[in-house]
PDB file of C-alpha atoms in Angstrom:
ATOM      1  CA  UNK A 144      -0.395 -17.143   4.027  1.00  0.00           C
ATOM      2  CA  UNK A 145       2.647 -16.162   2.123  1.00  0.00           C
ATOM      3  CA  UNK A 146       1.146 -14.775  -0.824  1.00  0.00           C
ATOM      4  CA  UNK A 147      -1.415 -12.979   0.997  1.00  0.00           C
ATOM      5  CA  UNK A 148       0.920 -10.924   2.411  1.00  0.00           C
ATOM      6  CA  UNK A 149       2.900 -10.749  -0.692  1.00  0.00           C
ATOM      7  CA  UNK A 150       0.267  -9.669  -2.675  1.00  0.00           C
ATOM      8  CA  UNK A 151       0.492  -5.995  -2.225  1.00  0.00           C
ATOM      9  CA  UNK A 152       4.527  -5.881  -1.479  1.00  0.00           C
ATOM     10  CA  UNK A 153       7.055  -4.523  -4.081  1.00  0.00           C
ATOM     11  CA  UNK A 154      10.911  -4.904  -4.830  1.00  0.00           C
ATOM     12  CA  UNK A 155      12.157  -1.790  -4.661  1.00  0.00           C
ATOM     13  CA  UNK A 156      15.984  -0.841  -5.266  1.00  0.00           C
ATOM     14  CA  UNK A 157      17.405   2.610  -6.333  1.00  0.00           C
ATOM     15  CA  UNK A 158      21.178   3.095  -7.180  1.00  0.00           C
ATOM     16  CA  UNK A 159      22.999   6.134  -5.620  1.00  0.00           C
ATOM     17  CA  UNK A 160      22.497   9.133  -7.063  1.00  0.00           C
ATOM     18  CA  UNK A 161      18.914   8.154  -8.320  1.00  0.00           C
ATOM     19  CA  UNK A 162      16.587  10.888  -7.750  1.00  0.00           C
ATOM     20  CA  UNK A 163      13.924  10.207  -4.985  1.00  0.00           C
ATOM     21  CA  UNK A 164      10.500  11.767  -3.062  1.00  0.00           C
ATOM     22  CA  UNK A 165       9.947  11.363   0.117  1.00  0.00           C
ATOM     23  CA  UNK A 166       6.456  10.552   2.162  1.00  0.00           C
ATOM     24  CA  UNK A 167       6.421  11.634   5.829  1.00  0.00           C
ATOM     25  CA  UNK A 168       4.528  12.661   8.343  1.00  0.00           C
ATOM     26  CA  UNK A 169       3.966  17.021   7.839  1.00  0.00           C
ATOM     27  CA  UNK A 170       4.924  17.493  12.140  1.00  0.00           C
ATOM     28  CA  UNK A 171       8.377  15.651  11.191  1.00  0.00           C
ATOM     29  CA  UNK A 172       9.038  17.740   8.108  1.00  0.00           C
ATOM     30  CA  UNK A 173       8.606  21.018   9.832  1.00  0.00           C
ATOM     31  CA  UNK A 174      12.419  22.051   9.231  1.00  0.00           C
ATOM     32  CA  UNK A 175      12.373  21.151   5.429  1.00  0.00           C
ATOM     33  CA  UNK A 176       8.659  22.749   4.389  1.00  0.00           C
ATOM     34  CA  UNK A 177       7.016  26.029   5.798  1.00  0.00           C
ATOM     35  CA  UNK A 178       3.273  25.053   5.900  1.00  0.00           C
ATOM     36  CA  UNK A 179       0.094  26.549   7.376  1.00  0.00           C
ATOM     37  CA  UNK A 180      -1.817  23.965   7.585  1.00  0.00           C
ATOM     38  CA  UNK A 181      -0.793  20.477   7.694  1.00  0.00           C
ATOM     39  CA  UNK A 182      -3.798  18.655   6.192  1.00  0.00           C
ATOM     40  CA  UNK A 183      -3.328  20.582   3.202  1.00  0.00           C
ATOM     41  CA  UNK A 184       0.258  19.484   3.090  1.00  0.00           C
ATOM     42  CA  UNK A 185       1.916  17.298  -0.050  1.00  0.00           C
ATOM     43  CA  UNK A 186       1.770  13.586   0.514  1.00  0.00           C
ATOM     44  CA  UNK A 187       5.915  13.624  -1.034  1.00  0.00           C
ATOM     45  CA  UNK A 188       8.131  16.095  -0.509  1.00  0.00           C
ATOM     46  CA  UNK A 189      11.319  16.137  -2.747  1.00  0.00           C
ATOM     47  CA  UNK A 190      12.916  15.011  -5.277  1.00  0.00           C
ATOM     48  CA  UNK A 191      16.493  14.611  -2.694  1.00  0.00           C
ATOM     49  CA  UNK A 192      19.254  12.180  -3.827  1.00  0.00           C
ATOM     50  CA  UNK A 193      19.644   9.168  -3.076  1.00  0.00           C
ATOM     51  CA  UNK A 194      23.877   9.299  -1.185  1.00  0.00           C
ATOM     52  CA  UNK A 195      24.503   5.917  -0.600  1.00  0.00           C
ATOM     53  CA  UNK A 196      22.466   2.643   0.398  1.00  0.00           C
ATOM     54  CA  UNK A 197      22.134   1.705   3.798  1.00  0.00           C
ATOM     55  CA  UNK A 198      21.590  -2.167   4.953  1.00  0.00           C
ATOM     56  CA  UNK A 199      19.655  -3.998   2.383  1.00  0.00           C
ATOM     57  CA  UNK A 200      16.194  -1.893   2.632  1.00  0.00           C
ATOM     58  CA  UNK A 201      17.465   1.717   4.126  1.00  0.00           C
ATOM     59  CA  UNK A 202      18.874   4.677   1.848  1.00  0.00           C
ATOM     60  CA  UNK A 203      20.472   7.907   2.996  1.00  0.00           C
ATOM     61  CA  UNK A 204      19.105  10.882   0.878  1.00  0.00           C
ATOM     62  CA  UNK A 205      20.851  14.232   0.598  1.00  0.00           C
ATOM     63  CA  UNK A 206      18.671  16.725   2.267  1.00  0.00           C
ATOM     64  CA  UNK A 207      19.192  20.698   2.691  1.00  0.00           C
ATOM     65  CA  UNK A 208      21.810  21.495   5.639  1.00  0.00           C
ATOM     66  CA  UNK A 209      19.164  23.292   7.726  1.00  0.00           C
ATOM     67  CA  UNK A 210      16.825  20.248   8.125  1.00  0.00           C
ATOM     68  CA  UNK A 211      16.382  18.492  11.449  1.00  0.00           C
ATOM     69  CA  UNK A 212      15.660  14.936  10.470  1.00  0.00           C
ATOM     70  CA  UNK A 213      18.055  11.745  10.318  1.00  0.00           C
ATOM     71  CA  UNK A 214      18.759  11.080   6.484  1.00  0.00           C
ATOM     72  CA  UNK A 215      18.525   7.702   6.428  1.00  0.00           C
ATOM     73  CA  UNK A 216      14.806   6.280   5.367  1.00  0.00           C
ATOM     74  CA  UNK A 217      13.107   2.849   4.731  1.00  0.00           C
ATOM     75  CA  UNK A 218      12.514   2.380   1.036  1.00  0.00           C
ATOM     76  CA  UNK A 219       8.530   1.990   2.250  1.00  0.00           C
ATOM     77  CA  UNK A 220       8.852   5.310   2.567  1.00  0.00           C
ATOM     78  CA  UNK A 221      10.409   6.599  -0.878  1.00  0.00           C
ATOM     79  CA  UNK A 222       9.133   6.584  -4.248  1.00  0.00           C
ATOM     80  CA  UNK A 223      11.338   6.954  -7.374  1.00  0.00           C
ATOM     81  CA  UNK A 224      11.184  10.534  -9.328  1.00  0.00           C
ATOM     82  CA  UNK A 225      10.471  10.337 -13.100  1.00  0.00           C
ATOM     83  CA  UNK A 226      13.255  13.022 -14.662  1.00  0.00           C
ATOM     84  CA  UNK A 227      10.933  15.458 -16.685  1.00  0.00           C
ATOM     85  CA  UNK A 228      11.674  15.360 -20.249  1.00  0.00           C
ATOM     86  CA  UNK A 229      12.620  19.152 -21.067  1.00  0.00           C
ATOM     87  CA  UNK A 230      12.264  18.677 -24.981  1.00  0.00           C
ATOM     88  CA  UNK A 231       8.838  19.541 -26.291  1.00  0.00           C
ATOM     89  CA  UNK A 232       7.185  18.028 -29.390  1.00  0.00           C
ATOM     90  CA  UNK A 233       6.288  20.967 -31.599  1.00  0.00           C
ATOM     91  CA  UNK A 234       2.123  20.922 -32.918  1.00  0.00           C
ATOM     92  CA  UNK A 235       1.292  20.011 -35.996  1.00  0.00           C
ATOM     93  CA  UNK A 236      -0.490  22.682 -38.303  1.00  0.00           C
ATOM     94  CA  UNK A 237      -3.343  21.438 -40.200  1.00  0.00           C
ATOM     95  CA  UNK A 238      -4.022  23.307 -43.617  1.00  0.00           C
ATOM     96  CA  UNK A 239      -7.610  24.732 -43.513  1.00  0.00           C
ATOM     97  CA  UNK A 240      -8.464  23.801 -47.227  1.00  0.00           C
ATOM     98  CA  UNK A 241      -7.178  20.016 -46.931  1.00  0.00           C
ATOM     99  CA  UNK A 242      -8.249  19.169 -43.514  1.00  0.00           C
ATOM    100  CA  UNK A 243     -11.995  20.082 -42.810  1.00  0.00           C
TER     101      UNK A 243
END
């Protein structure tokens, strides 16, 4: 029975100041995003930081001041944010007469 259920968990820590999206429900997020239309609405919203760990499975998350929601959240509901590489690989030129 055990490994049925633990068959689709994961082990999920972050550190403080680890960057972090969020997934909740678009009614609740109504102070932090603007949106028409809700079913249209981003599965994550984000990337907030991660301010300090809470318990063993909650983390608080630094949101903007004019938001109406408690900042602490179950790590079910966050998903780590991969930093974007700003440094671009130039393209390689091929010579026309040595590469047909």
């Amino acid at each position: 029975m055990k490994q049925q259920v633990d068959r689709k968990r994961r082990d999920v820590k972050f550190e403080v100041e680890d960057w972090v999206y969020l997934k909740a429900q678009p009614y609740r997020l109504k102070s932090l995003v603007k949106r028409r239309n809700e079913k249209l609405s981003p599965r994550y919203y984000g990337p907030f930081q991660v301010v300090a760990k809470v318990g063993e499975v909650a983390y608080k998350l630094r949101l903007p001041e004019n938001s109406r929601i408690h900042p602490v959240f179950h790590v079910s509901k966050l998903k780590r944010a991969v930093p974007i590489e700003k440094h671009v690989q130039p393209l390689l030129m091929y010579d026309k007469v040595t590469h047909l």
